[in-house]
mmCIF file of C-alpha atoms in Angstrom:
data_model
loop_
_atom_site.group_PDB
_atom_site.id
_atom_site.type_symbol
_atom_site.label_atom_id
_atom_site.label_comp_id
_atom_site.label_asym_id
_atom_site.label_seq_id
_atom_site.Cartn_x
_atom_site.Cartn_y
_atom_site.Cartn_z
ATOM 1 C CA MET A 1 173.413 211.263 -6.639
ATOM 2 C CA LYS A 2 173.262 207.816 -5.270
ATOM 3 C CA VAL A 3 169.888 206.195 -4.666
ATOM 4 C CA THR A 4 169.540 203.096 -2.602
ATOM 5 C CA PHE A 5 166.498 200.976 -1.909
ATOM 6 C CA SER A 6 165.961 199.088 1.250
ATOM 7 C CA PRO A 7 163.189 196.512 1.369
ATOM 8 C CA LYS A 8 160.503 197.038 3.930
ATOM 9 C CA LYS A 9 160.183 194.641 6.698
ATOM 10 C CA SER A 10 157.538 191.972 6.074
ATOM 11 C CA LYS A 11 154.360 192.651 7.881
ATOM 12 C CA ASP A 12 151.907 190.027 9.132
ATOM 13 C CA PRO A 13 148.605 190.636 7.287
ATOM 14 C CA ASN A 14 146.700 189.115 10.165
ATOM 15 C CA ARG A 15 147.930 191.675 12.620
ATOM 16 C CA GLU A 16 147.327 195.345 12.879
ATOM 17 C CA GLY A 17 149.862 196.599 15.315
ATOM 18 C CA ASP A 18 149.486 194.444 18.345
ATOM 19 C CA ILE A 19 145.908 193.381 17.465
ATOM 20 C CA LYS A 20 145.256 190.144 15.613
ATOM 21 C CA VAL A 21 142.706 190.479 12.778
ATOM 22 C CA GLU A 22 140.966 187.368 11.409
ATOM 23 C CA TYR A 23 140.029 187.486 7.710
ATOM 24 C CA ALA A 24 137.393 185.345 6.005
ATOM 25 C CA PRO A 25 138.665 182.821 3.497
ATOM 26 C CA ALA A 26 138.783 183.941 -0.091
ATOM 27 C CA ARG A 27 135.615 183.341 -2.197
ATOM 28 C CA ARG A 28 135.942 180.119 -4.079
ATOM 29 C CA ALA A 29 134.945 179.588 -7.715
ATOM 30 C CA PHE A 30 131.264 178.611 -8.173
ATOM 31 C CA PRO A 31 131.086 175.035 -9.605
ATOM 32 C CA ARG A 32 129.754 174.862 -13.128
ATOM 33 C CA TRP A 33 127.351 171.962 -12.418
ATOM 34 C CA ARG A 34 125.461 174.185 -10.016
ATOM 35 C CA TRP A 35 124.742 176.616 -12.805
ATOM 36 C CA TYR A 36 123.395 173.755 -14.899
ATOM 37 C CA PHE A 37 121.173 172.685 -12.019
ATOM 38 C CA VAL A 38 119.704 176.189 -11.644
ATOM 39 C CA VAL A 39 118.992 176.406 -15.381
ATOM 40 C CA LEU A 40 117.325 172.986 -15.317
ATOM 41 C CA LEU A 41 115.208 173.928 -12.308
ATOM 42 C CA VAL A 42 114.008 177.154 -13.905
ATOM 43 C CA SER A 43 113.183 175.511 -17.238
ATOM 44 C CA SER A 44 111.572 172.334 -15.770
ATOM 45 C CA PRO A 45 107.926 173.514 -16.272
ATOM 46 C CA LEU A 46 108.626 174.193 -19.928
ATOM 47 C CA LEU A 47 110.416 170.855 -20.326
ATOM 48 C CA PHE A 48 107.505 169.040 -18.649
ATOM 49 C CA PHE A 49 105.075 170.714 -21.037
ATOM 50 C CA PHE A 50 107.060 169.606 -24.086
ATOM 51 C CA PHE A 51 107.364 166.105 -22.613
ATOM 52 C CA ARG A 52 103.599 165.773 -22.186
ATOM 53 C CA VAL A 53 102.931 167.102 -25.679
ATOM 54 C CA GLY A 54 105.462 164.739 -27.211
ATOM 55 C CA LEU A 55 104.161 161.796 -25.187
ATOM 56 C CA GLY A 56 100.647 162.481 -26.436
ATOM 57 C CA PHE A 57 101.851 161.961 -30.005
ATOM 58 C CA LEU A 58 103.439 158.597 -29.211
ATOM 59 C CA TRP A 59 101.538 157.092 -26.256
ATOM 60 C CA ALA A 60 97.717 156.960 -26.278
ATOM 61 C CA SER A 61 95.895 156.766 -22.949
ATOM 62 C CA SER A 62 92.376 157.603 -21.827
ATOM 63 C CA PRO A 63 90.535 157.998 -18.522
ATOM 64 C CA GLY A 64 87.725 155.590 -17.740
ATOM 65 C CA VAL A 65 85.448 154.152 -15.067
ATOM 66 C CA VAL A 66 84.153 150.762 -13.966
ATOM 67 C CA PHE A 67 80.598 150.335 -15.239
ATOM 68 C CA MET A 68 77.752 147.975 -14.246
ATOM 69 C CA GLU A 69 74.515 147.336 -16.092
ATOM 70 C CA LYS A 70 71.802 148.956 -13.971
ATOM 71 C CA VAL A 71 68.270 147.744 -13.257
ATOM 72 C CA SER A 72 65.733 150.199 -11.840
ATOM 73 C CA VAL A 73 63.209 148.785 -9.354
ATOM 74 C CA ASN A 74 60.006 150.863 -9.408
ATOM 75 C CA CYS A 75 56.918 150.883 -7.217
ATOM 76 C CA PRO A 76 53.930 149.485 -9.180
ATOM 77 C CA ARG A 77 51.372 151.496 -7.203
ATOM 78 C CA PRO A 78 51.291 154.501 -4.868
ATOM 79 C CA GLY A 79 51.612 153.813 -1.182
ATOM 80 C CA LEU A 80 53.542 154.123 2.054
ATOM 81 C CA VAL A 81 56.884 152.346 2.490
ATOM 82 C CA THR A 82 56.645 150.306 5.694
ATOM 83 C CA GLU A 83 59.846 148.264 5.376
ATOM 84 C CA LEU A 84 63.144 148.776 3.527
ATOM 85 C CA PRO A 85 65.575 146.064 4.697
ATOM 86 C CA VAL A 86 68.382 146.634 2.137
ATOM 87 C CA LEU A 87 71.360 149.006 2.276
ATOM 88 C CA ARG A 88 73.540 150.653 -0.356
ATOM 89 C CA GLY A 89 76.341 148.334 -1.427
ATOM 90 C CA GLN A 90 74.547 145.221 -0.151
ATOM 91 C CA GLU A 91 74.674 142.078 -2.277
ATOM 92 C CA ILE A 92 71.249 140.504 -2.810
ATOM 93 C CA SER A 93 69.864 137.475 -4.623
ATOM 94 C CA SER A 94 67.009 137.244 -7.067
ATOM 95 C CA GLY A 95 63.704 137.295 -5.175
ATOM 96 C CA ASP A 96 65.070 138.998 -2.044
ATOM 97 C CA LEU A 97 62.806 141.555 -0.405
ATOM 98 C CA ILE A 98 63.609 145.159 -1.305
ATOM 99 C CA ALA A 99 60.606 146.992 0.160
ATOM 100 C CA LYS A 100 57.067 146.605 1.477
ATOM 101 C CA VAL A 101 54.421 149.152 0.500
ATOM 102 C CA VAL A 102 50.861 149.599 1.768
ATOM 103 C CA GLU A 103 48.120 151.792 0.342
ATOM 104 C CA PRO A 104 46.351 153.496 3.274
ATOM 105 C CA MET A 105 43.942 155.337 0.964
ATOM 106 C CA LEU A 106 42.550 152.144 -0.562
ATOM 107 C CA GLU A 107 39.333 152.241 1.478
ATOM 108 C CA ALA A 108 38.859 155.905 0.640
ATOM 109 C CA ARG A 109 39.102 155.043 -3.061
ATOM 110 C CA LYS A 110 36.644 152.155 -2.726
ATOM 111 C CA ALA A 111 33.928 154.166 -0.935
ATOM 112 C CA PRO A 112 32.830 156.358 -3.899
ATOM 113 C CA LEU A 113 32.811 153.350 -6.236
ATOM 114 C CA ILE A 114 30.575 151.373 -3.879
ATOM 115 C CA ALA A 115 28.236 154.353 -3.512
ATOM 116 C CA GLU A 116 28.044 154.768 -7.289
ATOM 117 C CA ARG A 117 27.283 151.076 -7.733
ATOM 118 C CA ARG A 118 24.429 151.271 -5.219
ATOM 119 C CA ALA A 119 23.008 154.324 -6.976
ATOM 120 C CA ILE A 120 23.010 152.560 -10.360
ATOM 121 C CA LEU A 121 21.384 149.433 -8.941
ATOM 122 C CA ALA A 122 18.726 151.488 -7.154
ATOM 123 C CA GLN A 123 17.988 153.436 -10.326
ATOM 124 C CA VAL A 124 17.785 150.341 -12.560
ATOM 125 C CA PRO A 125 16.675 147.244 -10.580
ATOM 126 C CA GLN A 126 16.999 145.070 -13.690
ATOM 127 C CA LEU A 127 20.781 145.441 -13.517
ATOM 128 C CA ALA A 128 20.839 144.019 -9.999
ATOM 129 C CA GLN A 129 18.552 141.176 -11.084
ATOM 130 C CA GLU A 130 20.769 140.504 -14.091
ATOM 131 C CA GLY A 131 23.839 140.289 -11.887
ATOM 132 C CA SER A 132 22.098 137.859 -9.546
ATOM 133 C CA LEU A 133 20.976 135.675 -12.451
ATOM 134 C CA LYS A 134 24.530 135.542 -13.809
ATOM 135 C CA LYS A 135 25.727 134.232 -10.463
ATOM 136 C CA SER A 136 22.890 131.667 -10.427
ATOM 137 C CA LEU A 137 23.836 130.485 -13.912
ATOM 138 C CA ALA A 138 27.476 130.105 -12.926
ATOM 139 C CA LEU A 139 26.494 128.128 -9.828
ATOM 140 C CA ALA A 140 24.159 125.871 -11.840
ATOM 141 C CA GLY A 141 26.990 125.181 -14.271
ATOM 142 C CA LYS A 142 29.303 124.126 -11.435
ATOM 143 C CA VAL A 143 26.598 121.810 -10.026
ATOM 144 C CA LEU A 144 26.125 120.236 -13.463
ATOM 145 C CA ASP A 145 29.861 119.597 -13.808
ATOM 146 C CA GLY A 146 29.909 117.948 -10.385
ATOM 147 C CA GLU A 147 26.944 115.681 -11.151
ATOM 148 C CA ARG A 148 28.550 114.605 -14.424
ATOM 149 C CA ASP A 149 31.733 113.644 -12.565
ATOM 150 C CA VAL A 150 29.655 111.564 -10.122
ATOM 151 C CA LEU A 151 27.849 109.869 -13.022
ATOM 152 C CA ARG A 152 31.158 108.882 -14.629
ATOM 153 C CA GLN A 153 32.386 107.376 -11.370
ATOM 154 C CA VAL A 154 29.151 105.427 -10.808
ATOM 155 C CA GLN A 155 29.237 104.218 -14.439
ATOM 156 C CA TRP A 156 32.807 102.970 -13.917
ATOM 157 C CA LEU A 157 31.818 101.152 -10.709
ATOM 158 C CA PHE A 158 28.676 99.683 -12.334
ATOM 159 C CA GLU A 159 30.723 98.198 -15.190
ATOM 160 C CA ARG A 160 32.870 96.403 -12.614
ATOM 161 C CA GLY A 161 29.965 95.247 -10.491
ATOM 162 C CA ALA A 162 30.671 97.610 -7.599
ATOM 163 C CA ALA A 163 27.488 99.703 -8.065
ATOM 164 C CA THR A 164 23.840 98.812 -8.601
ATOM 165 C CA ARG A 165 21.618 99.870 -11.480
ATOM 166 C CA ALA A 166 19.507 101.904 -9.065
ATOM 167 C CA GLU A 167 22.532 103.957 -8.090
ATOM 168 C CA LEU A 168 23.370 104.443 -11.758
ATOM 169 C CA ASN A 169 19.822 105.608 -12.559
ATOM 170 C CA GLU A 170 19.867 107.984 -9.585
ATOM 171 C CA ALA A 171 23.113 109.562 -10.806
ATOM 172 C CA ARG A 172 21.654 109.952 -14.299
ATOM 173 C CA GLY A 173 18.563 111.625 -12.868
ATOM 174 C CA LYS A 174 20.667 114.156 -10.951
ATOM 175 C CA VAL A 175 22.497 115.057 -14.148
ATOM 176 C CA VAL A 176 19.193 115.585 -15.970
ATOM 177 C CA ARG A 177 17.890 117.819 -13.170
ATOM 178 C CA ALA A 178 21.131 119.837 -13.141
ATOM 179 C CA GLU A 179 20.904 120.320 -16.906
ATOM 180 C CA GLY A 180 17.353 121.589 -16.460
ATOM 181 C CA ASP A 181 18.507 124.092 -13.830
ATOM 182 C CA VAL A 182 21.129 125.419 -16.229
ATOM 183 C CA ILE A 183 18.576 125.784 -19.031
ATOM 184 C CA ARG A 184 16.158 127.667 -16.753
ATOM 185 C CA ALA A 185 18.932 129.971 -15.488
ATOM 186 C CA GLN A 186 19.948 130.763 -19.061
ATOM 187 C CA ALA A 187 16.357 131.538 -20.006
ATOM 188 C CA ASP A 188 15.839 133.797 -16.985
ATOM 189 C CA LEU A 189 19.048 135.649 -17.783
ATOM 190 C CA GLU A 190 18.017 136.187 -21.398
ATOM 191 C CA VAL A 191 14.672 137.597 -20.289
ATOM 192 C CA ALA A 192 16.307 139.934 -17.758
ATOM 193 C CA SER A 193 18.878 141.100 -20.301
ATOM 194 C CA ALA A 194 16.145 141.861 -22.819
ATOM 195 C CA THR A 195 14.333 144.133 -20.340
ATOM 196 C CA VAL A 196 17.420 146.232 -19.594
ATOM 197 C CA ASP A 197 17.281 149.322 -21.777
ATOM 198 C CA ILE A 198 20.131 151.360 -20.296
ATOM 199 C CA PRO A 199 23.380 150.019 -21.806
ATOM 200 C CA GLN A 200 25.405 152.978 -20.576
ATOM 201 C CA ASN A 201 24.641 152.181 -16.934
ATOM 202 C CA ALA A 202 25.349 148.518 -17.558
ATOM 203 C CA VAL A 203 28.791 149.334 -18.965
ATOM 204 C CA ARG A 204 29.583 151.637 -16.060
ATOM 205 C CA LEU A 205 28.472 148.987 -13.576
ATOM 206 C CA ALA A 206 30.805 146.474 -15.217
ATOM 207 C CA GLN A 207 33.671 148.972 -14.949
ATOM 208 C CA ILE A 208 32.957 149.541 -11.260
ATOM 209 C CA GLU A 209 32.877 145.809 -10.588
ATOM 210 C CA ALA A 210 36.214 145.383 -12.369
ATOM 211 C CA GLU A 211 37.837 148.222 -10.404
ATOM 212 C CA LEU A 212 36.554 146.907 -7.086
ATOM 213 C CA GLY A 213 37.783 143.428 -7.967
ATOM 214 C CA ALA A 214 41.242 144.752 -8.768
ATOM 215 C CA MET A 215 41.309 146.648 -5.468
ATOM 216 C CA GLU A 216 40.370 143.528 -3.546
ATOM 217 C CA GLU A 217 43.197 141.604 -5.190
ATOM 218 C CA SER A 218 45.749 144.328 -4.436
ATOM 219 C CA GLN A 219 44.534 144.988 -0.901
ATOM 220 C CA GLY A 220 47.142 144.539 1.801
ATOM 221 C CA GLU A 221 50.915 144.872 1.676
ATOM 222 C CA LEU A 222 52.729 144.924 -1.631
ATOM 223 C CA THR A 223 56.135 143.234 -1.554
ATOM 224 C CA ILE A 224 58.748 144.503 -4.012
ATOM 225 C CA LEU A 225 61.309 141.794 -4.783
ATOM 226 C CA SER A 226 64.667 141.919 -6.521
ATOM 227 C CA PRO A 227 64.398 140.871 -10.186
ATOM 228 C CA ILE A 228 68.096 139.905 -10.441
ATOM 229 C CA PRO A 229 71.009 138.904 -8.224
ATOM 230 C CA GLY A 230 73.186 141.976 -7.839
ATOM 231 C CA VAL A 231 74.359 144.887 -5.722
ATOM 232 C CA VAL A 232 72.232 147.747 -4.393
ATOM 233 C CA LEU A 233 73.765 150.850 -5.976
ATOM 234 C CA ASP A 234 71.281 153.440 -4.748
ATOM 235 C CA LEU A 235 68.067 153.824 -2.738
ATOM 236 C CA TYR A 236 65.458 156.487 -3.460
ATOM 237 C CA ALA A 237 62.967 155.816 -0.641
ATOM 238 C CA GLU A 238 62.965 155.566 3.142
ATOM 239 C CA GLU A 239 60.720 153.852 5.658
ATOM 240 C CA GLY A 240 57.660 155.985 6.321
ATOM 241 C CA GLN A 241 57.960 157.805 2.991
ATOM 242 C CA THR A 242 55.085 157.986 0.503
ATOM 243 C CA VAL A 243 55.982 156.980 -3.058
ATOM 244 C CA ALA A 244 54.062 157.554 -6.274
ATOM 245 C CA GLN A 245 53.115 154.919 -8.804
ATOM 246 C CA GLY A 246 56.094 154.105 -11.008
ATOM 247 C CA ALA A 247 58.539 155.970 -8.750
ATOM 248 C CA PRO A 248 61.995 154.346 -8.443
ATOM 249 C CA VAL A 249 62.685 152.622 -5.140
ATOM 250 C CA ALA A 250 66.195 151.283 -5.781
ATOM 251 C CA THR A 251 68.814 150.823 -8.483
ATOM 252 C CA LEU A 252 70.575 147.467 -8.740
ATOM 253 C CA GLY A 253 73.869 146.701 -10.452
ATOM 254 C CA ASP A 254 74.493 143.399 -12.212
ATOM 255 C CA PRO A 255 77.986 142.089 -11.244
ATOM 256 C CA ASP A 256 77.916 139.650 -14.169
ATOM 257 C CA SER A 257 77.884 142.557 -16.623
ATOM 258 C CA VAL A 258 80.789 144.591 -15.224
ATOM 259 C CA SER A 259 82.812 146.367 -17.902
ATOM 260 C CA VAL A 260 85.070 149.396 -18.303
ATOM 261 C CA VAL A 261 84.074 152.569 -20.135
ATOM 262 C CA ALA A 262 86.935 154.520 -21.710
ATOM 263 C CA PHE A 263 86.486 158.194 -22.631
ATOM 264 C CA VAL A 264 88.708 158.436 -25.700
ATOM 265 C CA ASP A 265 89.962 161.677 -27.201
ATOM 266 C CA PRO A 266 88.583 161.781 -30.777
ATOM 267 C CA ARG A 267 92.055 162.471 -32.188
ATOM 268 C CA TYR A 268 93.164 159.027 -30.962
ATOM 269 C CA LEU A 269 90.494 157.136 -32.914
ATOM 270 C CA SER A 270 92.519 157.209 -36.127
ATOM 271 C CA MET A 271 95.711 156.241 -34.313
ATOM 272 C CA ILE A 272 94.715 153.343 -32.044
ATOM 273 C CA ASP A 273 93.599 149.860 -33.017
ATOM 274 C CA LEU A 274 90.213 149.151 -31.420
ATOM 275 C CA GLU A 275 90.530 145.484 -32.383
ATOM 276 C CA SER A 276 93.625 145.017 -30.214
ATOM 277 C CA PRO A 277 93.490 144.626 -26.422
ATOM 278 C CA ALA A 278 94.188 147.593 -24.179
ATOM 279 C CA ARG A 279 95.694 147.688 -20.696
ATOM 280 C CA VAL A 280 93.504 148.892 -17.840
ATOM 281 C CA ARG A 281 95.276 150.209 -14.755
ATOM 282 C CA PHE A 282 93.191 150.202 -11.567
ATOM 283 C CA PRO A 283 93.903 152.210 -8.411
ATOM 284 C CA GLY A 284 96.561 150.389 -6.425
ATOM 285 C CA GLY A 285 98.522 149.269 -9.487
ATOM 286 C CA THR A 286 96.435 146.301 -10.677
ATOM 287 C CA VAL A 287 96.716 145.979 -14.467
ATOM 288 C CA MET A 288 94.380 143.881 -16.630
ATOM 289 C CA GLU A 289 93.992 143.442 -20.360
ATOM 290 C CA ALA A 290 90.620 144.251 -21.915
ATOM 291 C CA ASP A 291 89.109 143.976 -25.391
ATOM 292 C CA PRO A 292 86.820 146.628 -26.933
ATOM 293 C CA GLU A 293 83.177 145.541 -27.264
ATOM 294 C CA GLY A 294 82.333 146.606 -30.791
ATOM 295 C CA ARG A 295 82.820 149.974 -32.382
ATOM 296 C CA PRO A 296 82.071 153.171 -30.418
ATOM 297 C CA VAL A 297 78.657 154.713 -31.064
ATOM 298 C CA ILE A 298 78.259 157.270 -28.237
ATOM 299 C CA ALA A 299 80.007 160.624 -27.802
ATOM 300 C CA GLY A 300 79.669 163.090 -24.963
ATOM 301 C CA PRO A 301 81.522 165.439 -22.617
ATOM 302 C CA LEU A 302 84.230 164.075 -20.360
ATOM 303 C CA PRO A 303 82.901 163.646 -16.786
ATOM 304 C CA SER A 304 84.138 166.428 -14.546
ATOM 305 C CA ALA A 305 85.461 163.909 -11.997
ATOM 306 C CA LEU A 306 87.893 162.567 -14.638
ATOM 307 C CA ALA A 307 88.850 165.883 -16.216
ATOM 308 C CA GLU A 308 92.393 167.187 -15.930
ATOM 309 C CA PRO A 309 93.202 170.914 -15.889
ATOM 310 C CA PHE A 310 92.041 172.673 -19.077
ATOM 311 C CA SER A 311 90.097 169.566 -20.232
ATOM 312 C CA GLU A 312 86.749 170.061 -18.487
ATOM 313 C CA GLY A 313 83.777 169.663 -20.809
ATOM 314 C CA LYS A 314 85.934 168.189 -23.562
ATOM 315 C CA GLN A 315 84.073 165.984 -26.031
ATOM 316 C CA THR A 316 85.067 162.309 -25.935
ATOM 317 C CA VAL A 317 84.015 159.021 -27.507
ATOM 318 C CA GLN A 318 82.854 156.243 -25.177
ATOM 319 C CA VAL A 319 84.454 152.848 -25.787
ATOM 320 C CA TYR A 320 83.255 149.837 -23.771
ATOM 321 C CA LEU A 321 85.885 147.272 -22.773
ATOM 322 C CA LYS A 322 85.514 143.747 -21.393
ATOM 323 C CA THR A 323 88.386 142.483 -19.263
ATOM 324 C CA ASP A 324 89.941 139.142 -20.197
ATOM 325 C CA SER A 325 89.651 137.945 -16.585
ATOM 326 C CA PRO A 326 87.090 138.756 -13.874
ATOM 327 C CA ILE A 327 87.626 142.021 -12.036
ATOM 328 C CA PRO A 328 88.498 141.419 -8.347
ATOM 329 C CA LEU A 329 85.657 142.027 -5.911
ATOM 330 C CA ASN A 330 87.499 144.857 -4.160
ATOM 331 C CA LEU A 331 87.742 146.698 -7.503
ATOM 332 C CA MET A 332 84.191 145.916 -8.656
ATOM 333 C CA VAL A 333 82.963 149.389 -7.685
ATOM 334 C CA GLU A 334 80.546 151.349 -9.856
ATOM 335 C CA GLY A 335 82.228 154.545 -11.085
ATOM 336 C CA LEU A 336 85.753 153.575 -9.931
ATOM 337 C CA PRO A 337 88.216 155.697 -11.991
ATOM 338 C CA VAL A 338 90.772 153.775 -14.064
ATOM 339 C CA LYS A 339 93.365 154.549 -16.725
ATOM 340 C CA ILE A 340 93.311 152.836 -20.121
ATOM 341 C CA HIS A 341 96.564 152.571 -22.079
ATOM 342 C CA TRP A 342 96.279 151.861 -25.794
ATOM 343 C CA GLY A 343 100.038 151.541 -26.337
ATOM 344 C CA PHE A 344 102.449 153.358 -28.661
ATOM 345 C CA HIS A 345 101.243 154.740 -31.946
ATOM 346 C CA PHE A 346 103.065 156.478 -34.763
ATOM 347 C CA PRO A 347 101.075 159.259 -36.440
ATOM 348 C CA TRP A 348 103.453 159.430 -39.406
ATOM 349 C CA ARG A 349 102.806 155.840 -40.490
#
């Protein structure tokens, strides 16, 4: 048996009968670098975590804020604020007006004291007489001092021939009469004091007189002035508001005492050199060197405004830094957040 093979006619793969069929191109090999990119993208959070942990062992940095020494301005007496010409953030000089306060209830406070004084004087007339005699004695003393001054002037003129002996004798006579008035006033006062047999009322009357005198001195508007040149950081009162005695009216910041407070992680204290300068980075990229001001003595929780995720309420040590050059005015803002870099450290040293 003879077998023969005849090759089939070649057939166009893009045609099916008389119909043309378009095929998609064959799938190409996926580049290897794309696989590496996908692996890197998936593992990037884990790599970032290890990077931050490793950086913390080699590079010490701490959050911080700009800090000003603060001066509280308090109201020395209760009253009504009638004028408050300053604003938050305003620069003021020493002696500038901060507020004006009046005490509308002053007359109401004086009335019962005056009534009590009248009652005591009506009950014990000797006390009123004693007070009058004290005033007479004081007046007689002033007259005596004046006559003695006149006598010295007349004596000086008489020695130079500009005054007569009659004028000199007249001046001496006035001095003698004034001395007699003082002696009589002293005697009358001693007699009146001896007849007063109610020391308790006398003490109370003296207290009332002192209180009324203090009220007279403080009557009218009280002006509250700035004790230092500085910046108004905060205001606690408004015009038309009643304030209590000792209540704060404003808080001032002293620009001459601006420093930086760093909140240092306690684990860095044994790794960083607090005697070497640190680098302070301000918002906007400004970098300044600063030296620590003594050893840290205060510890406390990290402010929530500076806390990163998972670090809220973390205990830190406060380190005060003084910049080597003045902080620019646009960065001299109380509470401005900054970053303090202490440099590289090697824990295995």
